[in-house]
């Protein structure tokens, strides 16, 4: 039977994978755009996930667990989809923003699921809640930029 501590470590490791995906996704987006405002924003978002990764890694270690390395299979699929779609659309701003929002939808959903987990240790809940707020705000920024483009071209 899994202990509460192990369940909490599993949740943290899942979010660690999500942040690894996010880092790679935004690094890919950085390469796919030539627009300075997007490059700056994607760089900031990758740094947010670097910060989250450091916090999650420390929390897993402090709980006696081993931090997971690498990314989720779904993250690899997301990055591959983004690479193909960007290549086909000549690195169109709206397409890149759509791809980023899609990836962040996955991140936000995983954070929301983690916050509903009743087996989380109190200190882990606090870390996850703070990170969720940052990632949700970045998701919303991407969505708003994308929505502006949609309304302009409607």
Short mmCIF file of C-alpha atoms in Angstrom, two decimals:
data_model
loop_
_atom_site.label_atom_id
_atom_site.label_comp_id
_atom_site.label_asym_id
_atom_site.label_seq_id
_atom_site.Cartn_x
_atom_site.Cartn_y
_atom_site.Cartn_z
CA UNK A 1 0.00 0.00 0.00
CA UNK A 2 1.31 3.42 -0.97
CA UNK A 3 1.94 5.88 1.84
CA UNK A 4 0.72 9.46 1.78
CA UNK A 5 4.35 10.54 1.48
CA UNK A 6 4.86 8.35 -1.62
CA UNK A 7 1.61 9.57 -3.18
CA UNK A 8 2.72 13.14 -2.63
CA UNK A 9 6.12 12.39 -4.21
CA UNK A 10 4.35 10.83 -7.21
CA UNK A 11 2.27 14.00 -7.69
CA UNK A 12 5.41 16.17 -7.44
CA UNK A 13 7.23 13.99 -9.96
CA UNK A 14 4.32 14.23 -12.40
CA UNK A 15 4.51 18.03 -12.18
CA UNK A 16 8.26 17.83 -12.59
CA UNK A 17 7.71 16.01 -15.91
CA UNK A 18 5.13 18.63 -16.92
CA UNK A 19 7.65 21.41 -16.27
CA UNK A 20 10.33 19.55 -18.23
CA UNK A 21 7.84 19.38 -21.11
CA UNK A 22 7.06 23.04 -20.73
CA UNK A 23 10.74 24.01 -20.77
CA UNK A 24 11.33 22.02 -23.95
CA UNK A 25 8.10 23.28 -25.51
CA UNK A 26 8.97 26.93 -24.91
CA UNK A 27 12.54 26.41 -26.06
CA UNK A 28 11.07 24.96 -29.27
CA UNK A 29 8.71 27.93 -29.57
CA UNK A 30 11.70 30.27 -29.11
CA UNK A 31 13.35 28.64 -32.12
CA UNK A 32 10.16 28.77 -34.20
CA UNK A 33 9.51 32.50 -33.99
CA UNK A 34 11.46 35.51 -35.10
CA UNK A 35 9.20 37.97 -33.26
CA UNK A 36 11.05 39.70 -30.39
CA UNK A 37 8.00 40.04 -28.12
CA UNK A 38 7.25 36.31 -28.38
CA UNK A 39 10.91 35.36 -27.93
CA UNK A 40 11.03 37.41 -24.72
CA UNK A 41 7.78 35.96 -23.42
CA UNK A 42 8.73 32.35 -24.26
CA UNK A 43 12.08 32.82 -22.55
CA UNK A 44 10.32 34.10 -19.41
CA UNK A 45 7.88 31.17 -19.46
CA UNK A 46 10.72 28.64 -19.80
CA UNK A 47 12.41 30.31 -16.82
CA UNK A 48 9.19 30.02 -14.79
CA UNK A 49 9.25 26.28 -15.39
CA UNK A 50 12.97 26.14 -14.53
CA UNK A 51 12.09 27.74 -11.18
CA UNK A 52 9.21 25.29 -10.69
CA UNK A 53 11.50 22.41 -11.58
CA UNK A 54 14.05 23.49 -8.95
CA UNK A 55 11.34 23.76 -6.27
CA UNK A 56 9.75 20.42 -7.17
CA UNK A 57 13.13 18.66 -7.28
CA UNK A 58 13.97 19.98 -3.80
CA UNK A 59 10.55 18.98 -2.46
CA UNK A 60 10.90 15.42 -3.80
CA UNK A 61 14.39 15.09 -2.31
CA UNK A 62 13.31 16.57 1.04
CA UNK A 63 10.55 13.94 1.16
CA UNK A 64 13.04 11.14 0.58
CA UNK A 65 12.11 10.56 -3.04
CA UNK A 66 14.07 10.52 -6.27
CA UNK A 67 13.22 13.35 -8.68
CA UNK A 68 12.15 12.08 -12.08
CA UNK A 69 14.09 13.15 -15.12
CA UNK A 70 12.84 13.61 -18.64
CA UNK A 71 9.48 14.42 -20.12
CA UNK A 72 6.10 12.79 -20.56
CA UNK A 73 5.37 10.92 -23.77
CA UNK A 74 2.50 13.35 -24.36
CA UNK A 75 4.99 16.22 -24.09
CA UNK A 76 7.18 14.67 -26.75
CA UNK A 77 4.13 14.33 -28.97
CA UNK A 78 3.20 17.97 -28.27
CA UNK A 79 6.66 19.19 -29.27
CA UNK A 80 6.67 17.07 -32.43
CA UNK A 81 3.22 18.38 -33.35
CA UNK A 82 4.39 21.95 -32.77
CA UNK A 83 7.50 21.41 -34.92
CA UNK A 84 5.48 20.02 -37.82
CA UNK A 85 2.71 22.59 -37.59
CA UNK A 86 5.18 25.52 -37.39
CA UNK A 87 7.10 24.22 -40.40
CA UNK A 88 3.90 23.90 -42.42
CA UNK A 89 2.61 27.36 -41.57
CA UNK A 90 5.79 29.37 -42.03
CA UNK A 91 6.06 30.04 -38.31
CA UNK A 92 2.77 31.90 -38.19
CA UNK A 93 2.24 33.81 -34.91
CA UNK A 94 -1.28 32.52 -34.33
CA UNK A 95 -0.24 28.91 -34.93
CA UNK A 96 2.67 29.15 -32.51
CA UNK A 97 0.41 30.73 -29.87
CA UNK A 98 -2.20 27.99 -30.45
CA UNK A 99 0.46 25.33 -29.95
CA UNK A 100 1.74 26.98 -26.79
CA UNK A 101 -1.76 27.30 -25.40
CA UNK A 102 -2.40 23.63 -26.13
CA UNK A 103 0.72 22.68 -24.16
CA UNK A 104 -0.18 24.98 -21.29
CA UNK A 105 -3.72 23.55 -21.21
CA UNK A 106 -2.09 20.22 -20.32
CA UNK A 107 0.10 21.86 -17.65
CA UNK A 108 -2.83 23.74 -16.06
CA UNK A 109 -4.98 20.58 -16.01
CA UNK A 110 -2.23 18.60 -14.29
CA UNK A 111 -1.78 21.32 -11.66
CA UNK A 112 -5.55 21.46 -11.07
CA UNK A 113 -5.66 17.69 -10.66
CA UNK A 114 -2.72 17.82 -8.25
CA UNK A 115 -4.46 20.45 -6.11
CA UNK A 116 -7.52 18.18 -5.81
CA UNK A 117 -5.34 15.35 -4.46
CA UNK A 118 -6.25 14.79 -0.82
CA UNK A 119 -3.02 12.87 -0.19
CA UNK A 120 -0.75 15.90 -0.65
CA UNK A 121 1.36 16.96 2.27
CA UNK A 122 0.58 20.52 3.41
CA UNK A 123 3.95 21.96 2.39
CA UNK A 124 3.60 20.34 -1.05
CA UNK A 125 0.12 21.79 -1.51
CA UNK A 126 1.53 25.27 -0.90
CA UNK A 127 4.32 24.82 -3.46
CA UNK A 128 1.91 23.43 -6.06
CA UNK A 129 -0.66 26.17 -5.47
CA UNK A 130 1.95 28.92 -5.93
CA UNK A 131 3.26 27.30 -9.11
CA UNK A 132 -0.27 26.81 -10.43
CA UNK A 133 -0.92 30.54 -10.06
CA UNK A 134 2.17 31.40 -12.12
CA UNK A 135 1.53 28.83 -14.84
CA UNK A 136 -2.18 29.72 -15.04
CA UNK A 137 -1.30 33.41 -15.48
CA UNK A 138 1.12 32.56 -18.29
CA UNK A 139 -1.46 30.30 -19.94
CA UNK A 140 -3.99 33.12 -19.81
CA UNK A 141 -1.49 35.57 -21.33
CA UNK A 142 -0.92 33.21 -24.28
CA UNK A 143 -4.67 32.67 -24.67
CA UNK A 144 -5.37 36.41 -24.62
CA UNK A 145 -2.71 37.10 -27.27
CA UNK A 146 -4.14 34.32 -29.42
CA UNK A 147 -7.70 35.56 -28.94
CA UNK A 148 -6.72 39.06 -30.06
CA UNK A 149 -5.32 37.60 -33.28
CA UNK A 150 -8.48 35.55 -33.83
CA UNK A 151 -10.72 38.61 -33.39
CA UNK A 152 -8.56 40.69 -35.75
CA UNK A 153 -8.76 38.04 -38.47
CA UNK A 154 -12.45 37.22 -37.93
#
